Coordinates of C-alpha atoms in Angstrom, one line a residue:
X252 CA 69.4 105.5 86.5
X253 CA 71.3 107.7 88.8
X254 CA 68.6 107.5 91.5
X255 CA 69.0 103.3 90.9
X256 CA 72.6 103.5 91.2
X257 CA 72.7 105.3 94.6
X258 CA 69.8 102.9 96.0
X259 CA 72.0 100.4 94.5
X260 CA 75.5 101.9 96.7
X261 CA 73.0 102.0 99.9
X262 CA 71.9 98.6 100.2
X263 CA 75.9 97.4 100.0
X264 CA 76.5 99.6 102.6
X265 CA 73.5 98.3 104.6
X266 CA 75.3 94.7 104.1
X267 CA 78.9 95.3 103.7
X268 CA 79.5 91.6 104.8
X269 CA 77.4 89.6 102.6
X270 CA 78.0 92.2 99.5
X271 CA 81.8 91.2 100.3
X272 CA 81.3 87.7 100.4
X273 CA 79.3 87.9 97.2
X274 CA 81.4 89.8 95.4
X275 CA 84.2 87.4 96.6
X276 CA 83.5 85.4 93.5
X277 CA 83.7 87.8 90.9
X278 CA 87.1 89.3 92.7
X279 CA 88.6 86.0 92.2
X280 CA 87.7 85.2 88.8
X281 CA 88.8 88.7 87.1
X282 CA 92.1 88.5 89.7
X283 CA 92.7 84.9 87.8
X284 CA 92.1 86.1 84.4
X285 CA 94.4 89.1 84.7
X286 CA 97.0 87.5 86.4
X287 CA 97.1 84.7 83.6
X288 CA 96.9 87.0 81.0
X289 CA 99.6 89.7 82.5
X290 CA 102.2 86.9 82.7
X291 CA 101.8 84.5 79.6
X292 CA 101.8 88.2 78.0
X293 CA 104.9 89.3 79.7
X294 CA 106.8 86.1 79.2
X295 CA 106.0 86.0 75.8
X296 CA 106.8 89.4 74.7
X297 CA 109.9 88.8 76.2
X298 CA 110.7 85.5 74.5
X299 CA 110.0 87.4 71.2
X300 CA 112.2 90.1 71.8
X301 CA 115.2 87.7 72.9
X302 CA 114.4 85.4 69.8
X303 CA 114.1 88.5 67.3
X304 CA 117.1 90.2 69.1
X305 CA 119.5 87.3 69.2
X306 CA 119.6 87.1 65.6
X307 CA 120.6 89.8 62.5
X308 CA 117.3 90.2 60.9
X309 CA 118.3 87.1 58.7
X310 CA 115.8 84.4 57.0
X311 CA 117.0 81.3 56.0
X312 CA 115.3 79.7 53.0
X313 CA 116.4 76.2 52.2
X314 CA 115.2 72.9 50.8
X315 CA 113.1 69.9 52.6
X316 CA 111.4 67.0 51.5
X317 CA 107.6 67.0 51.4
X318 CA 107.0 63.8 53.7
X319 CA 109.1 64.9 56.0
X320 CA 108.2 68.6 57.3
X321 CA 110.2 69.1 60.7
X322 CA 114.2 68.2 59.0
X323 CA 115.8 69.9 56.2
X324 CA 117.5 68.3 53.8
X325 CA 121.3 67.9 54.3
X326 CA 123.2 68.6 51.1
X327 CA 126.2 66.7 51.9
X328 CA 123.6 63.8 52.4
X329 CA 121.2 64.1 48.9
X330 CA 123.4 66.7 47.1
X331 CA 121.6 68.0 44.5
X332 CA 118.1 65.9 44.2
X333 CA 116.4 65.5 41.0
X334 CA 114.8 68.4 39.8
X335 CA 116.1 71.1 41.8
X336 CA 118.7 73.4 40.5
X337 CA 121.1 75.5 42.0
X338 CA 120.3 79.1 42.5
X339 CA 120.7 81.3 39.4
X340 CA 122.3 84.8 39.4
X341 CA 119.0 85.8 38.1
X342 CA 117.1 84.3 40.9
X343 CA 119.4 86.3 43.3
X344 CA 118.6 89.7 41.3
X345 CA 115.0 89.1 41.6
X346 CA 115.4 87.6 45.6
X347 CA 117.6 91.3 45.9
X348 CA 114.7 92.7 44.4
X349 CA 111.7 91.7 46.7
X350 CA 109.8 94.5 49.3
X351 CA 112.1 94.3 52.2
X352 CA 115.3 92.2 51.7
X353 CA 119.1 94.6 52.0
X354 CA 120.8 91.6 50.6
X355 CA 121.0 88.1 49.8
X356 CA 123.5 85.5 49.9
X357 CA 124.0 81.6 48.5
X358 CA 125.4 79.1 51.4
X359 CA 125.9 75.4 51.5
X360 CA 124.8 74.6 54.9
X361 CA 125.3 71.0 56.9
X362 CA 122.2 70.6 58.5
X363 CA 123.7 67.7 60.9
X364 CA 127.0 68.9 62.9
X365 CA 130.5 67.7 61.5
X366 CA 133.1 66.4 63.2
X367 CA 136.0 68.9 63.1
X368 CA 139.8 67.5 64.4
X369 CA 142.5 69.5 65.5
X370 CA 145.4 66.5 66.3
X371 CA 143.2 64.2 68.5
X372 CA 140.6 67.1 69.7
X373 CA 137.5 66.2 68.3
X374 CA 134.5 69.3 68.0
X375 CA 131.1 68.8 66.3
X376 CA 130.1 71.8 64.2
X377 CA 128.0 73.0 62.0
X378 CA 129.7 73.8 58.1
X379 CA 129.0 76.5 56.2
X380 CA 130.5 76.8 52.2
X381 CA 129.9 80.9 51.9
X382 CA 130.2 83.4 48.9
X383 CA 131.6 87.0 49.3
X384 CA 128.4 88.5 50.4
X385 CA 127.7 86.4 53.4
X386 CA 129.9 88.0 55.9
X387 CA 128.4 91.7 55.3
X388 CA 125.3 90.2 56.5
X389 CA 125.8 88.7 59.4
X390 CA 126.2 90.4 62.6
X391 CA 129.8 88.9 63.6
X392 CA 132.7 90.7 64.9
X393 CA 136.1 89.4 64.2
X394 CA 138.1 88.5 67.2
X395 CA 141.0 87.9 65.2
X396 CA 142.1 87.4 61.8
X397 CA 140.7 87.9 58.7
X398 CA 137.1 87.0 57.0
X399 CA 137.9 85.4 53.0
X400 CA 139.3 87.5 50.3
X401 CA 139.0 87.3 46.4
X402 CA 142.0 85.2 45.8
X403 CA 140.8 82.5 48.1
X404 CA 137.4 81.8 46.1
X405 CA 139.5 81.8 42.8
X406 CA 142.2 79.6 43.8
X407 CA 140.1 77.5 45.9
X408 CA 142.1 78.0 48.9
X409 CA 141.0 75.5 51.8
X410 CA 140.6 78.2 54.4
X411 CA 138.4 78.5 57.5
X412 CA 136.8 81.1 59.6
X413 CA 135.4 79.6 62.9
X414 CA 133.6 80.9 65.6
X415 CA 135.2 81.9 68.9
X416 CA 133.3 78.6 71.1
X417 CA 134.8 76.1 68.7
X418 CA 138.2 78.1 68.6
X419 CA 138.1 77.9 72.2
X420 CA 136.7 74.1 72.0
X421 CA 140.0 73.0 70.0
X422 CA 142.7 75.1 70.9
X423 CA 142.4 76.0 74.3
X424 CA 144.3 78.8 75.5
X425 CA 146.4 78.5 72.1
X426 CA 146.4 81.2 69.3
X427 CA 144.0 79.6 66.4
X428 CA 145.3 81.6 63.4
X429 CA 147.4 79.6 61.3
X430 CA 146.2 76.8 62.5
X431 CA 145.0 73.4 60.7
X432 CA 141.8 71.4 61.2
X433 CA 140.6 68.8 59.6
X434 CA 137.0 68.5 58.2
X435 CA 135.5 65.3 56.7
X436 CA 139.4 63.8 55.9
X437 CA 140.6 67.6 54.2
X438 CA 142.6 70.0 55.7
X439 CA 141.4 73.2 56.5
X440 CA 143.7 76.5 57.7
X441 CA 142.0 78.9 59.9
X442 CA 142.8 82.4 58.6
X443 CA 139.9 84.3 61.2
X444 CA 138.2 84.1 63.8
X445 CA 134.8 85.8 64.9
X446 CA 132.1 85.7 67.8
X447 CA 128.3 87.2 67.5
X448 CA 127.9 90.7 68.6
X449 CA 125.8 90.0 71.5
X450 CA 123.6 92.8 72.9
X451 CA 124.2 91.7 77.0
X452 CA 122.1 94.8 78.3
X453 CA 118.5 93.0 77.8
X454 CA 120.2 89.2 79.1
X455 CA 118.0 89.2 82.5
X456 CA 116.7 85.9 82.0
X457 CA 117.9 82.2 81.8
X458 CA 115.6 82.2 78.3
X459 CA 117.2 85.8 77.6
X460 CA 120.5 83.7 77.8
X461 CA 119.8 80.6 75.9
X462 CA 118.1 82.5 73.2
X463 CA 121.1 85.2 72.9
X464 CA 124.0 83.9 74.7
X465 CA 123.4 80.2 74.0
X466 CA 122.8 80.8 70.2
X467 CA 125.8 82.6 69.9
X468 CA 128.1 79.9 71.2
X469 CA 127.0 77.5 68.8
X470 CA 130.3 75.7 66.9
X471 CA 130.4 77.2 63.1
X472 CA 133.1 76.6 60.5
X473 CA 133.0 78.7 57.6
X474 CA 134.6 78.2 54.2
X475 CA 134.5 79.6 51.2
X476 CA 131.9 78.1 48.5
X477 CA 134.3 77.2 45.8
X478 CA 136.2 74.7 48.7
X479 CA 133.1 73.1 50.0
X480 CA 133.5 70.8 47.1
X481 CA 136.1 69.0 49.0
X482 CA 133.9 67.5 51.2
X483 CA 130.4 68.3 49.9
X484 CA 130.6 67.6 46.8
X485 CA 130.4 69.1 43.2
X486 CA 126.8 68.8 42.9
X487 CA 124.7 70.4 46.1
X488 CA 121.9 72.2 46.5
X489 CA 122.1 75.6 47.9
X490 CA 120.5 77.5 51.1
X491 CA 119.2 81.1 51.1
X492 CA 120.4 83.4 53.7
X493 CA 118.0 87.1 53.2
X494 CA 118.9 90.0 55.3
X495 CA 115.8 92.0 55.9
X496 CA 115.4 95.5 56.6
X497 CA 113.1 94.8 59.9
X498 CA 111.8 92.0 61.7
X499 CA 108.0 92.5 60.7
X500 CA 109.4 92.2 56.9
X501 CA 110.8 88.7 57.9
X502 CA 107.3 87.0 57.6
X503 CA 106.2 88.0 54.2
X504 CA 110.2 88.2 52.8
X505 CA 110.3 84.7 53.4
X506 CA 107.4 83.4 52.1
X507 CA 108.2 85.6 48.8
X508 CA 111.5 83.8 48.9
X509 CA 110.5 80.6 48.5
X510 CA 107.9 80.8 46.5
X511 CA 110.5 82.4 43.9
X512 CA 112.5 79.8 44.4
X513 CA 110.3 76.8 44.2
X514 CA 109.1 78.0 41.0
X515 CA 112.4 77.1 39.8
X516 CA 111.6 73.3 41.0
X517 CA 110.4 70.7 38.6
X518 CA 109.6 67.6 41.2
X519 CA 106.8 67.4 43.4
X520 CA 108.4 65.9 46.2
X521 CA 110.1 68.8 47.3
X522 CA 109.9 72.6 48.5
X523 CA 111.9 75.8 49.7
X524 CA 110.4 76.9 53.0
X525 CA 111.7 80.0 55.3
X526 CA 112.6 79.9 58.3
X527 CA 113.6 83.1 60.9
X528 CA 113.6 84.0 64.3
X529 CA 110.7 86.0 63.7
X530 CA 108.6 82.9 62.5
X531 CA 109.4 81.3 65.6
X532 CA 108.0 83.9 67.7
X533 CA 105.2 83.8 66.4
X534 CA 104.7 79.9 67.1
X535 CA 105.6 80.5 70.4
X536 CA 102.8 83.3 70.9
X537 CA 100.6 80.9 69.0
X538 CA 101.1 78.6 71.9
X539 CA 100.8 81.0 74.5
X540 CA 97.6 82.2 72.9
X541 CA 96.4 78.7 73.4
X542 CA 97.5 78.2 76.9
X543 CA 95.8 81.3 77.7
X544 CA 92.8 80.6 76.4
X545 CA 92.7 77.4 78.4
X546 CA 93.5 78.6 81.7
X547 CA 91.4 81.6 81.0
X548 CA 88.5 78.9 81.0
X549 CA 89.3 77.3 84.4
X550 CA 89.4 80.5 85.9
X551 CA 85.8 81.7 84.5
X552 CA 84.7 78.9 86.3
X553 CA 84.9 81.5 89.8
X554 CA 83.0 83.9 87.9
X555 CA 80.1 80.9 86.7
X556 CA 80.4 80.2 91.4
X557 CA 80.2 84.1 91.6
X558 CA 77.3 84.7 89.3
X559 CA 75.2 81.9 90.8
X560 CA 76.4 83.2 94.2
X561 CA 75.3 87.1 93.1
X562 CA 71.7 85.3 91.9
X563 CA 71.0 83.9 95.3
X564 CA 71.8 87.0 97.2
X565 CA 69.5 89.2 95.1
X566 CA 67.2 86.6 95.5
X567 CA 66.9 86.9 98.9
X568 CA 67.2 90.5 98.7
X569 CA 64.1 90.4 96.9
X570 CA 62.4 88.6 99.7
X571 CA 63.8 91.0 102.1
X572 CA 62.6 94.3 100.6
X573 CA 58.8 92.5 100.1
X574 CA 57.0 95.2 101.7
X575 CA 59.3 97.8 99.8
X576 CA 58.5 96.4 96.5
X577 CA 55.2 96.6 97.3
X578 CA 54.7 99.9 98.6
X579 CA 56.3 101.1 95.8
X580 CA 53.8 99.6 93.3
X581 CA 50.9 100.8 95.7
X582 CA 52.2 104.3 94.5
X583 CA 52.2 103.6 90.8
X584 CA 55.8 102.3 90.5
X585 CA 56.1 100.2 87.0
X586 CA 57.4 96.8 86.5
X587 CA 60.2 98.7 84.7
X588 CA 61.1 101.1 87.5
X589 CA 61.2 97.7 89.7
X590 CA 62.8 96.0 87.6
X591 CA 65.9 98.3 86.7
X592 CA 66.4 99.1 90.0
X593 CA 67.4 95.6 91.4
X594 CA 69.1 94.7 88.0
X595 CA 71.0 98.2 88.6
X596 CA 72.0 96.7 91.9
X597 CA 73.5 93.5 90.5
X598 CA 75.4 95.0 87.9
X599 CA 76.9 97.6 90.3
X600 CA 77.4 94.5 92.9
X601 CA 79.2 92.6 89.8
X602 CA 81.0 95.4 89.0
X603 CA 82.6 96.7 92.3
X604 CA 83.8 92.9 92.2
X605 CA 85.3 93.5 88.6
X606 CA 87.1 96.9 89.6
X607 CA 88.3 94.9 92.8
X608 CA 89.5 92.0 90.6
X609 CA 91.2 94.0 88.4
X610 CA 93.2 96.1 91.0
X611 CA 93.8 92.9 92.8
X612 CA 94.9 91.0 89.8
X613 CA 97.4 93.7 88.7
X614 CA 98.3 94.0 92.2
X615 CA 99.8 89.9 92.1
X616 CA 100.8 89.7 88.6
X617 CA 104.0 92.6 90.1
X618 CA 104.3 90.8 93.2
X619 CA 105.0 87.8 91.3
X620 CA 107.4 89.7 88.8
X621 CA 109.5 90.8 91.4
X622 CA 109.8 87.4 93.4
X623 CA 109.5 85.1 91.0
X624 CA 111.7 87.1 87.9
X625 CA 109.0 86.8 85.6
X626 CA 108.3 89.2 83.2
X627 CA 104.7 91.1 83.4
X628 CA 102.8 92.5 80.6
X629 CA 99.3 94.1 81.6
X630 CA 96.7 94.2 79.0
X631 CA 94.3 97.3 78.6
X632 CA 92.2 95.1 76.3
X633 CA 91.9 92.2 78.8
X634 CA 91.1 94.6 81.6
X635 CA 88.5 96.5 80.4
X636 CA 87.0 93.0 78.6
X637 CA 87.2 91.8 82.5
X638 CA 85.4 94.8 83.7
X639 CA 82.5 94.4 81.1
X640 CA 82.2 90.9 81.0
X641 CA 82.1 91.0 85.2
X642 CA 78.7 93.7 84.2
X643 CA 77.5 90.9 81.8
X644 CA 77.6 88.5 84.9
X645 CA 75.5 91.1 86.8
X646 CA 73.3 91.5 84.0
X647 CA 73.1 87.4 83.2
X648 CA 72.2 86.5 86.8
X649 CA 70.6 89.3 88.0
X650 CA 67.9 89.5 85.6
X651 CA 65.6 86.2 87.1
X652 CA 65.5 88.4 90.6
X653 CA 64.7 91.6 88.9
X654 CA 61.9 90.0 87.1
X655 CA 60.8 88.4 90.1
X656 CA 60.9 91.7 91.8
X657 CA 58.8 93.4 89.2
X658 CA 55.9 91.0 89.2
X659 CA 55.1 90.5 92.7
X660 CA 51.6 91.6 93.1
X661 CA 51.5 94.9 95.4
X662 CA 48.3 93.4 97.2
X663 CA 50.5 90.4 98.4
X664 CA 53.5 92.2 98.9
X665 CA 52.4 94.5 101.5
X666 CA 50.9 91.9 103.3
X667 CA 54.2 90.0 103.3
X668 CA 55.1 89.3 106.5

C-alpha cells in the first residue's frame, strides 16, 4: 500500500498540470459544500442564540381552535368557549410541579393589538390582565414607578403598567406616572413603567436587533387580572406563561404543559399548544437543514463533472503506462497488485482535491464573514464527511480503469506501441 501510494505521489508529479486540472473538480465541489454548510450553520446558530436570548426562558401555552392552526384564539373575541375551563389552582400546583418549570403564572392575553388613547394619541398594543406572579418572571426592569400590589387585585383598581416604547409612543417627552389612558372605553392609570433588560453586547446583526432590540419595543399594557374584566369580560379563557430553568427544558416543558391542560378540555374542537422562543429556533434550523440539503445537491453536481473528469484521466493513464502494465505482469505481477495500484492513484488524486477543497472552502466561508458580516460556523462533521466522500469519488470512478488496467494481457501490452 505504501509502495502504491508513493507510485501514486510520482505520477502527479510527472503531470502536475493535468492532475491540477483534474482535481479542479473535486476542489470545487468540497469548496461549495463547505462553504454552504459553514454559513447556513453560522447564520443559524446565530439566529438561535438571538431568538433564545431575546427572551426570559418563558413558554407561553394558550388556547387555538383545531381548524385553524397558525392564530390563537383571542379571549376578548370567544371568551370562554364551550368546554374549556379556566385554569384551576390545582392545575397550577401540578404545572409548578413538572421537570423543569421555576414558576408559572395565569394571564389574559389579547392576541390582536388594542387601541390605547391618551387625549387624542392613539397607540396599538398588546393587553395583558396579569396575577401577582407574572412580574417575578419576566425579565423587565422598571424605568419608573411601581409593578401592582395586593390592594390593587382586591379592590379592583384600574391600574396599568406599560412598556417604555408605548410610554414614549403616548407621552412624548412627558412623565407617564399618574397618567390616564384609556383602553376599550375604561380608564386606566399608569402607576409603572418598565423596558426589557436587553443584553446589547451580542447585538452585531440587523437579525441580532430585530430579534432582541425589535422584540423588546413591542407596545404592552399590563393590568392586573381582577380589572381585565372591564374590557374582557367576566368569562375568558386564560393563557399560560412557564418560566423554565433552561432553554433545552423549554421543548419538553411545553409539551407537558399542554397536555396537562388539555386534559382539562371536554370539546374536541379545541387544544392548548406551547409556544417559545426555543420552538422557534428549531423551525428555523429545520429550514436551514432543508436549504442545505438542497444546495448541498447542486454543488455535488462538480463532484459527479470531477469524478467523470478523474475516470477519463486514469483512463488514459492506463493507455499511457501500456508497456508498464505489461512488463509488470511479464514478472508475475497479479491482477490485484495492478489493480490496487491505479485505484490507489485515484483515490489519492481524489483526495488531494478533497484536502484542497476543504482548505479552500474554509478559506472563503471567513473571507465572506468578514466582508459580508455573516456569521461562520465550520463543521468537523461536514469536513471530514467531504474528505471521505471526495475518497468514495476516487474509489467510484476509478475502479473501471483499474480493472481495465489489471486485465490487459501482458503479451499485448508489451507490444503496445
Amino acid at each position: 500500500m505504501i509502495e502504491n501510494i508513493r507510485l501514486s505521489f510520482q505520477g502527479i508529479r510527472s503531470h502536475r498540470m493535468r492532475s491540477a486540472l483534474t482535481m479542479l473538480g473535486i476542489i470545487i465541489g468540497i469548496a461549495s459544500i463547505i462553504v454552504i454548510v459553514s454559513l447556513i450553520t453560522g447564520t443559524s446558530e446565530q439566529l438561535k442564540s438571538a431568538m433564545v436570548n431575546s427572551g426570559d426562558d418563558n413558554i407561553t401555552v394558550t388556547l387555538f381552535d383545531k381548524d385553524n392552526s397558525w392564530v390563537a384564539l383571542d379571549p376578548i373575541e370567544v371568551g370562554l368557549p364551550e368546554g374549556i375551563t379556566k385554569i384551576s389552582s390545582d392545575v397550577m400546583d401540578q404545572v409548578k410541579s413538572l421537570k423543569g418549570v421555576v414558576n408559572a403564572s395565569k394571564v389574559y392575553r389579547s392576541e390582536y393589538a388594542l387601541s390605547v388613547a391618551y387625549n387624542a394619541n392613539k397607540q396599538s398594543a398588546c393587553v395583558l390582565g396579569v396575577d401577582e406572579e407574572f412580574f417575578s418572571m419576566k425579565n423587565y426592569v422598571l424605568s419608573s414607578g411601581r409593578y401592582f400590589i395586593d390592594r390593587d387585585y382586591k379592590d379592583r383598581h384600574n391600574v396599568a403598567v406599560v412598556s417604555s416604547s408605548l410610554a414614549s409612543a403616548l407621552f412624548q417627552n412627558e412623565d407617564a406616572l399618574g397618567k390616564t389612558i384609556t383602553i376599550s372605553n375604561e380608564i386606566y392609570t399608569i402607576v409603572g413603567v418598565y423596558t426589557e433588560n436587553v443584553d446589547y453586547s451580542n447585538v452585531n446583526t440587523l437579525s441580532d436587533y430585530y430579534l432582541k432590540v425589535g422584540m423588546a419595543a413591542k407596545n404592552f399594557v399590563i393590568v392586573p387580572s381582577t380589572s381585565w374584566v372591564n374590557f374582557g369580560g367576566f368569562e375568558s379563557f386564560q393563557t399560560l406563561i412557564v418560566k423554565v430553568a433552561s432553554p433545552d427544558d423549554t421543548v419538553n416543558a411545553g409539551k407537558e404543559c399542554a397536555s396537562l391542560l388539555n386534559q382539562n378540555i371536554s370539546s374536541n374542537k379545541y387544544e392548548y399548544r406551547s409556544t417559545s422562543l426555543q420552538d422557534d429556533a428549531q423551525s428555523l434550523e429545520s429550514i436551514t437543514k432543508v436549504i442545505s440539503i438542497l444546495l448541498i445537491g447542486i454543488a455535488s453536481i462538480s463532484l459527479l463533472v470531477g469524478g467523470i473528469g478523474v475516470m477519463n484521466i486514469m483512463l488514459v493513464s492506463v493507455t499511457e503506462r501500456t508497456k508498464e502494465i505489461g512488463l509488470k505482469k511479464a514478472l508475475g505481477a497479479k491482477k490485484r497488485v495492478i489493480l490496487g495500484q491505479f485505484l490507489t492513484e485515484s483515490i489519492v488524486l481524489t483526495s488531494l482535491g478533497g484536502i484542497f477543497g476543504v482548505l479552500i472552502g474554509v478559506g472563503i466561508s471567513y473571507v465572506l464573514s468578514i466582508f459580508l458580516q455573516i456569521p461562520v460556523a465550520i463543521s468537523v462533521p461536514a469536513v471530514v464527511i467531504a474528505v471521505g466522500f471526495s475518497m468514495g469519488v476516487g474509489i467510484i470512478f476509478g475502479i473501471t480503469p483499474s480493472i481495465k488496467a489489471a486485465n490487459l494481457n501482458p503479451i499485448d501490452a508489451l507490444r503496445y506501441e
